[in-house]
Every structure is written in structure tokens, then in C-alpha cells.
mmCIF file of C-alpha atoms in Angstrom:
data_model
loop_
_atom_site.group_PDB
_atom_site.id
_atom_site.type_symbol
_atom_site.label_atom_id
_atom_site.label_comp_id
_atom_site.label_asym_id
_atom_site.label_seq_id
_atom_site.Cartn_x
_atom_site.Cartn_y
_atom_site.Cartn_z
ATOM 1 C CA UNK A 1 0.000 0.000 0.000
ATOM 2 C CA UNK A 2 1.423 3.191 -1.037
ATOM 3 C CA UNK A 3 0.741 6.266 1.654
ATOM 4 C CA UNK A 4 0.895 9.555 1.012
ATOM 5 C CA UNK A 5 3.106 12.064 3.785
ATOM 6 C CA UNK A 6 0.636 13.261 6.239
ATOM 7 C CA UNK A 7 2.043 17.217 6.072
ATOM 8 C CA UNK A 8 1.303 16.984 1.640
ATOM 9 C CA UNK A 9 -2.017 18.809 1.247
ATOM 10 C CA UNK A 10 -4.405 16.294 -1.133
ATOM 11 C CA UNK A 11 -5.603 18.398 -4.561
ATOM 12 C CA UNK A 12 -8.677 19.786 -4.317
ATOM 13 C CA UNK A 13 -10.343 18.808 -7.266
ATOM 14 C CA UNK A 14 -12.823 21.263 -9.002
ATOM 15 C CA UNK A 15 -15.333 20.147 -11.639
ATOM 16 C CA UNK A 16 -15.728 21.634 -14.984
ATOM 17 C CA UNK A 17 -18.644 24.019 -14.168
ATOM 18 C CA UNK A 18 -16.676 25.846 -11.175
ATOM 19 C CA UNK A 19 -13.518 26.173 -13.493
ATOM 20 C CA UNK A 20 -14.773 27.470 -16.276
ATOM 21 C CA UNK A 21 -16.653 30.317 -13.547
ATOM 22 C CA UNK A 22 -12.886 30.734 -12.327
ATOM 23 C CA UNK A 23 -11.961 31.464 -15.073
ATOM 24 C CA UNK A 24 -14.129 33.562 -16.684
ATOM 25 C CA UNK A 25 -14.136 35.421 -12.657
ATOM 26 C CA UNK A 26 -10.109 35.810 -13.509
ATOM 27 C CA UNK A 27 -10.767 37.063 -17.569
ATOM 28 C CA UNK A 28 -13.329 39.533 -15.912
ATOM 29 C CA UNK A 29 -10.957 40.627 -12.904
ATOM 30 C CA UNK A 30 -7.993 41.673 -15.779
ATOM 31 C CA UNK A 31 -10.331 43.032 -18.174
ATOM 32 C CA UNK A 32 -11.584 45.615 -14.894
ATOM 33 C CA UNK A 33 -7.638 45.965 -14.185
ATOM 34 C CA UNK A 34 -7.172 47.256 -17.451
ATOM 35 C CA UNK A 35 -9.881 49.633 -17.701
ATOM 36 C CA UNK A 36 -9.151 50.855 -13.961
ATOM 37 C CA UNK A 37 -4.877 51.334 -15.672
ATOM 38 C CA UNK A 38 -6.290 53.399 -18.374
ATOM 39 C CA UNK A 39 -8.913 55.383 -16.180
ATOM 40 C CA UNK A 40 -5.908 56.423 -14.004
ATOM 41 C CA UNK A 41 -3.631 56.971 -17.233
ATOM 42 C CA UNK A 42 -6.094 59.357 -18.075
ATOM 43 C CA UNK A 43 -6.925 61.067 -14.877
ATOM 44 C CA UNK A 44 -2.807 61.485 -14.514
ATOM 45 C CA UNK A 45 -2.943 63.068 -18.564
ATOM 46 C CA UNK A 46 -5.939 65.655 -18.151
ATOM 47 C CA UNK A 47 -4.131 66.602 -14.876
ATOM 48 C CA UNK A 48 -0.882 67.130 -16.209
ATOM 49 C CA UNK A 49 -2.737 69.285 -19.064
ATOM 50 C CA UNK A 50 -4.408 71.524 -16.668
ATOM 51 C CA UNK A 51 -2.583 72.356 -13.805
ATOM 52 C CA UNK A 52 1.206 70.232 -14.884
ATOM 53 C CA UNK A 53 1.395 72.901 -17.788
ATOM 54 C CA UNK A 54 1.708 75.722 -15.232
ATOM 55 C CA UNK A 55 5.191 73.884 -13.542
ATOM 56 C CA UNK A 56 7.090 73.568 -17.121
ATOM 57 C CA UNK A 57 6.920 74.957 -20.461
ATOM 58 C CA UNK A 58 5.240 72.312 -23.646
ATOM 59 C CA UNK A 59 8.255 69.893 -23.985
ATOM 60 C CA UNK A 60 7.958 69.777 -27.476
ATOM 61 C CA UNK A 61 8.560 73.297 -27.317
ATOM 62 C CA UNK A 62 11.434 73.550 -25.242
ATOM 63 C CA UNK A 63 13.336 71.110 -27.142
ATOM 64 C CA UNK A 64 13.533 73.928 -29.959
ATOM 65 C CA UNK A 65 13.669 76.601 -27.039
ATOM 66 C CA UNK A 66 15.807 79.464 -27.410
ATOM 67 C CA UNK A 67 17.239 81.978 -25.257
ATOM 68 C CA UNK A 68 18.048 85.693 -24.995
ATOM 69 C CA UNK A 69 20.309 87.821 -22.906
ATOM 70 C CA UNK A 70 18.517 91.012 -21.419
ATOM 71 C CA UNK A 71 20.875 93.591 -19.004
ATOM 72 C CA UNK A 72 23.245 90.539 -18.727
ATOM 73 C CA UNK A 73 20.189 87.983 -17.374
ATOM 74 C CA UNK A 74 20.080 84.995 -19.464
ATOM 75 C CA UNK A 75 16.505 84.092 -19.842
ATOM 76 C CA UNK A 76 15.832 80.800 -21.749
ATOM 77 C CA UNK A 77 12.630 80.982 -24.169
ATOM 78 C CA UNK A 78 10.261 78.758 -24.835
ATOM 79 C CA UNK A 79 8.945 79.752 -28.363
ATOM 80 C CA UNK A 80 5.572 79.388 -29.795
ATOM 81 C CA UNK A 81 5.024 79.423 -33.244
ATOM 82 C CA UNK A 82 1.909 77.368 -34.086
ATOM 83 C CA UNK A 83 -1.572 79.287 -34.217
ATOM 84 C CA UNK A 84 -2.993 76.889 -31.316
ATOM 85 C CA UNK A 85 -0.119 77.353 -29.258
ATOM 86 C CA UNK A 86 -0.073 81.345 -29.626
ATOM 87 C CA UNK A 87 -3.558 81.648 -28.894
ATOM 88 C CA UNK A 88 -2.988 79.215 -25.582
ATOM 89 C CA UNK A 89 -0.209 81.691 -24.586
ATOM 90 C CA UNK A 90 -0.045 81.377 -20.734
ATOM 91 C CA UNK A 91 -3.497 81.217 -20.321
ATOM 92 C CA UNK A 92 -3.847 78.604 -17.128
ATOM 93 C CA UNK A 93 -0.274 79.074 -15.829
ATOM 94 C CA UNK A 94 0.468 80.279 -12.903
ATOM 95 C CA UNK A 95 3.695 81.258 -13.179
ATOM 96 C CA UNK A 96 6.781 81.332 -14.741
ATOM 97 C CA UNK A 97 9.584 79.065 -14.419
ATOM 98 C CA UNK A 98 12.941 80.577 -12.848
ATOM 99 C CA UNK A 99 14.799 82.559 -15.913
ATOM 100 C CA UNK A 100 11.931 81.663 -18.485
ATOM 101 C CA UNK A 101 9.790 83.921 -20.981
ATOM 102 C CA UNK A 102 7.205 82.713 -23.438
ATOM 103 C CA UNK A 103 8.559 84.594 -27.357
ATOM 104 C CA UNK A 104 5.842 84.377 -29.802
ATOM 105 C CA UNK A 105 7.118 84.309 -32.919
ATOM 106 C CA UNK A 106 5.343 85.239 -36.426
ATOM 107 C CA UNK A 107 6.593 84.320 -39.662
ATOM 108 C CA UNK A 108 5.887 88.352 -40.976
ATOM 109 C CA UNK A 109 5.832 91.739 -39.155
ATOM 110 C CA UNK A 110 2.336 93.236 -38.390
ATOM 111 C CA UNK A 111 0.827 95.044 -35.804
ATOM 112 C CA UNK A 112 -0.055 93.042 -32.867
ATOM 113 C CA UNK A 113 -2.866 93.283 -30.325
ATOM 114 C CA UNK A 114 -2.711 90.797 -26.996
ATOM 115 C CA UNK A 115 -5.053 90.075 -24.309
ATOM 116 C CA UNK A 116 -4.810 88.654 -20.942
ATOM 117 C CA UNK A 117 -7.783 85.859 -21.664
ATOM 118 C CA UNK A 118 -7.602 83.219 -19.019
ATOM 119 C CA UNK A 119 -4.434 84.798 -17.767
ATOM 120 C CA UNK A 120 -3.949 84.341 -13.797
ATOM 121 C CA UNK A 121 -0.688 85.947 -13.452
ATOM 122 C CA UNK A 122 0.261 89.522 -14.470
ATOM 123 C CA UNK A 123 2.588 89.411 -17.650
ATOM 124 C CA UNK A 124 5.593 91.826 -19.011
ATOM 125 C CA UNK A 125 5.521 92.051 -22.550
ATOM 126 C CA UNK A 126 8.089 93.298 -25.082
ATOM 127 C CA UNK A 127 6.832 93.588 -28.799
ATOM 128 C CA UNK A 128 9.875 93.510 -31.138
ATOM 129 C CA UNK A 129 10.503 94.196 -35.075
ATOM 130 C CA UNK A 130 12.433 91.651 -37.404
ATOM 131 C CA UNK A 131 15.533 92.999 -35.592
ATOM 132 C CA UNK A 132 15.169 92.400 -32.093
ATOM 133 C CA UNK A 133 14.088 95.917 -31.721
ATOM 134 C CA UNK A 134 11.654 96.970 -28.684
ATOM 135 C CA UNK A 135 9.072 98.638 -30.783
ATOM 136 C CA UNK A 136 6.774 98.738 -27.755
ATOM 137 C CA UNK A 137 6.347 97.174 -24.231
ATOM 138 C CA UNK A 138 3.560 96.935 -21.745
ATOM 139 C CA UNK A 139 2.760 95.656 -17.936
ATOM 140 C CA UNK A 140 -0.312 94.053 -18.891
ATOM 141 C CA UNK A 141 -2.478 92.741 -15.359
ATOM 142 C CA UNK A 142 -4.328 89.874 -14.609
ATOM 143 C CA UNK A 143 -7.998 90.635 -15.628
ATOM 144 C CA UNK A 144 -10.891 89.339 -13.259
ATOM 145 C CA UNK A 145 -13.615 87.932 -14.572
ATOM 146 C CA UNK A 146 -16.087 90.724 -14.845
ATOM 147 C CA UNK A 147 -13.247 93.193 -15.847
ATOM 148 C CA UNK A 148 -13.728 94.609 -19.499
ATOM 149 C CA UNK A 149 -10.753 93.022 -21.883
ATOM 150 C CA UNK A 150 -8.274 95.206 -22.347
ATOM 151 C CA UNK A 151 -6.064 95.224 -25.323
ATOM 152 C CA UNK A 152 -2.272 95.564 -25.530
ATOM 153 C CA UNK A 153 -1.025 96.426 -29.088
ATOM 154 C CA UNK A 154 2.426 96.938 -30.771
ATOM 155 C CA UNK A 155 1.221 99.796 -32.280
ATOM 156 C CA UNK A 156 4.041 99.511 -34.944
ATOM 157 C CA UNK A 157 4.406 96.104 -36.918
ATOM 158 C CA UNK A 158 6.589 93.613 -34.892
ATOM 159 C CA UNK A 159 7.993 90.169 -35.707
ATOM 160 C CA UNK A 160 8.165 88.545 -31.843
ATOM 161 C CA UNK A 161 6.029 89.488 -28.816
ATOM 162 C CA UNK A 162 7.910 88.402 -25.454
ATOM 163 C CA UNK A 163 6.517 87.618 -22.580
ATOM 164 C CA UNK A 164 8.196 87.723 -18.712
ATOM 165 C CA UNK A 165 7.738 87.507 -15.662
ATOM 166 C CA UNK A 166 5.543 90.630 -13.871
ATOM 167 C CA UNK A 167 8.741 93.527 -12.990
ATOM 168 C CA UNK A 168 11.137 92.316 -15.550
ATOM 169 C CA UNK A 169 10.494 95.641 -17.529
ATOM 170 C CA UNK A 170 11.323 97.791 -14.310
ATOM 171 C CA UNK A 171 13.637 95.451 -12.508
ATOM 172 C CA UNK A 172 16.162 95.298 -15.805
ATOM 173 C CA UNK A 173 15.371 98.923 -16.636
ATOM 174 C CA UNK A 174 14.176 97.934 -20.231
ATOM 175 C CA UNK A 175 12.990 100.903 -22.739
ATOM 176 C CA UNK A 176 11.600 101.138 -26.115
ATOM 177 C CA UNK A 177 14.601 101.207 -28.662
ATOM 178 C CA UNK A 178 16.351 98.742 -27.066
ATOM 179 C CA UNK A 179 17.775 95.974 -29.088
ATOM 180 C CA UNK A 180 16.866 91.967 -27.563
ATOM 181 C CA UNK A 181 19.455 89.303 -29.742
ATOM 182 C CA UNK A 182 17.334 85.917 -29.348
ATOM 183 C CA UNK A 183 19.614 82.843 -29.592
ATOM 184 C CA UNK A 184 17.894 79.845 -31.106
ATOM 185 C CA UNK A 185 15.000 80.323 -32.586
ATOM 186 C CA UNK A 186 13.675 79.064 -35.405
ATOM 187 C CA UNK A 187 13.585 81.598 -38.758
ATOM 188 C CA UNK A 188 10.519 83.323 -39.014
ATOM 189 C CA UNK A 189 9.919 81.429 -42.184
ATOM 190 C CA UNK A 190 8.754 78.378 -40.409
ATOM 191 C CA UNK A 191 6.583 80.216 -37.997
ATOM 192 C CA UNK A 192 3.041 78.975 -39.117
ATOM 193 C CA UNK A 193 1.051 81.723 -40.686
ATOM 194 C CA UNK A 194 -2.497 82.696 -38.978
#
């Protein structure tokens, strides 16, 4: 007579029915595992999209980012030069990184009017011709939300509008007239046209 050890557990033996409700119960539990992954994959995404984007500029964008030198502060750029990303501006942010400005760049000189839509931080801009020259320059303010829209224009045609952090006008002692040299950027010929 052959005897099995007393400390080996017997198999537990399941009939067809109960395995085939195993595993369909195990099919079921990694199909909900999956849709729970990309539920969170997506939470994490929108997140990143509304409130990430105020932390660091587009990456896409600051892999072609540029950078300028203003009174001896380097301030790196993070250009924009698609319609969708011009019009998005720094509407949402917050803030600005530490020695970053947002340069919008246009692939022709024209007169240019900005806004402060959706804007929750007040913004230095710097409108400049082909040349780098400050044709004009504003402290524009954060708007609230029954405050009429006020316009900021270049009043002459310019090429780039730059945008810094609140004080950088005052604090580097910036004036109209002034030549910026941006370092970088793409030629206005690939800028995308509106």
C-alpha cells in the first residue's frame, strides 16, 4: 500500500462548471484591471494638461527653445510658433519658471494686439521688429472675470512678442529702442502663418 506524507495537502479537485466560472471570474478581474490602468492613465494626462502645464513649459517646445540675454540675465525661451499654441499663450499658468519667458514668434511683421484671456498671473511684454528691436512694451495685469478686456497692441508692426515675468520691464530697466538678440529660434519662415 502506497501512503501519502501526512504534512502533503491532497488536490482539491474542481469540476468543470466551477472552473470554467474561475476562469471567466479571472478574464473579468484583468479586463476591470485594465480599464481601472487606463482610467488612471487618463486622470494622470488631463491633470498634467491643466494644472502640470503651469510647472514647465510644452516639452515639445522647449526642445527647440531658445534663449536671450537682457541687461546681462540669461533668460531661456520657450517659443511658440503654431496658431494653437499662440492663442494658448499662458493662459492657465500660474507662473513662470525661474529665468523663463514665453517669445511668440510670427513668420511676418504686423501690428499686434494681446489680451490677458484666461491669464492668472500679471505678464511683461516686449513687442519687437524683425531685428530684435523693442518697438513697444507693456505691464499688462491679470484681468478678473467681470473686468472689461483690455487690449495691448504693438502699435508699430513687430515680428516677436515676449513675454516675462511681472517687474522684468522695471527690474532690468528695459525701454523702447532697445535691441533683444534671441539665440535659437527658429527663422521666421517656419513660424506657421495665422
Amino acid at each position: 500500500i502506497h501512503r501519502r506524507p501526512q504534512n502533503r495537502p491532497r488536490p482539491v479537485r474542481v469540476d468543470r462548471r466551477k472552473r470554467r466560472t474561475l476562469t471567466m471570474s479571472k478574464s473579468f478581474a484583468n479586463t476591470l484591471l485594465v480599464i481601472v490602468a487606463l482610467a488612471a492613465l487618463f486622470v494622470v494626462f488631463f491633470f498634467y494638461l491643466s494644472v502640470g502645464a503651469s510647472y514647465a513649459p510644452d516639452t515639445a517646445l522647449a526642445r527647440a527653445a531658445g534663449f536671450t540675454e537682457l541687461a546681462g540675465e540669461k533668460i531661456r525661451l520657450e517659443v511658440v510658433a503654431t496658431n494653437p499654441t499662440r492663442y494658448r499663450g499662458m493662459s492657465g499658468r500660474d507662473s513662470f519658471l525661474d529665468g523663463w519667458g514665453m517669445l511668440f514668434a510670427y513668420p511676418e511683421e504686423q501690428v499686434r494686439i494681446f489680451c490677458m484671456r484666461d491669464c492668472l498671473i500679471d505678464i511683461d511684454i516686449l513687442f519687437l521688429n524683425r531685428a530684435g528691436k523693442i518697438v513697444a512694451m507693456h505691464e499688462m495685469k491679470r484681468e478678473g472675470l467681470t473686468d472689461p478686456e483690455r487690449l495691448y497692441s504693438s502699435d508699430t508692426p513687430a515680428m516677436y512678442a515676449l513675454e516675462l515675468r511681472a517687474g522684468t520691464i522695471k527690474r532690468l530697466h528695459l525701454k523702447p529702442g532697445m535691441t533683444v538678440s534671441l539665440h535659437n529660434v527658429p527663422p521666421p519662415h517656419t513660424a506657421e502663418y495665422e
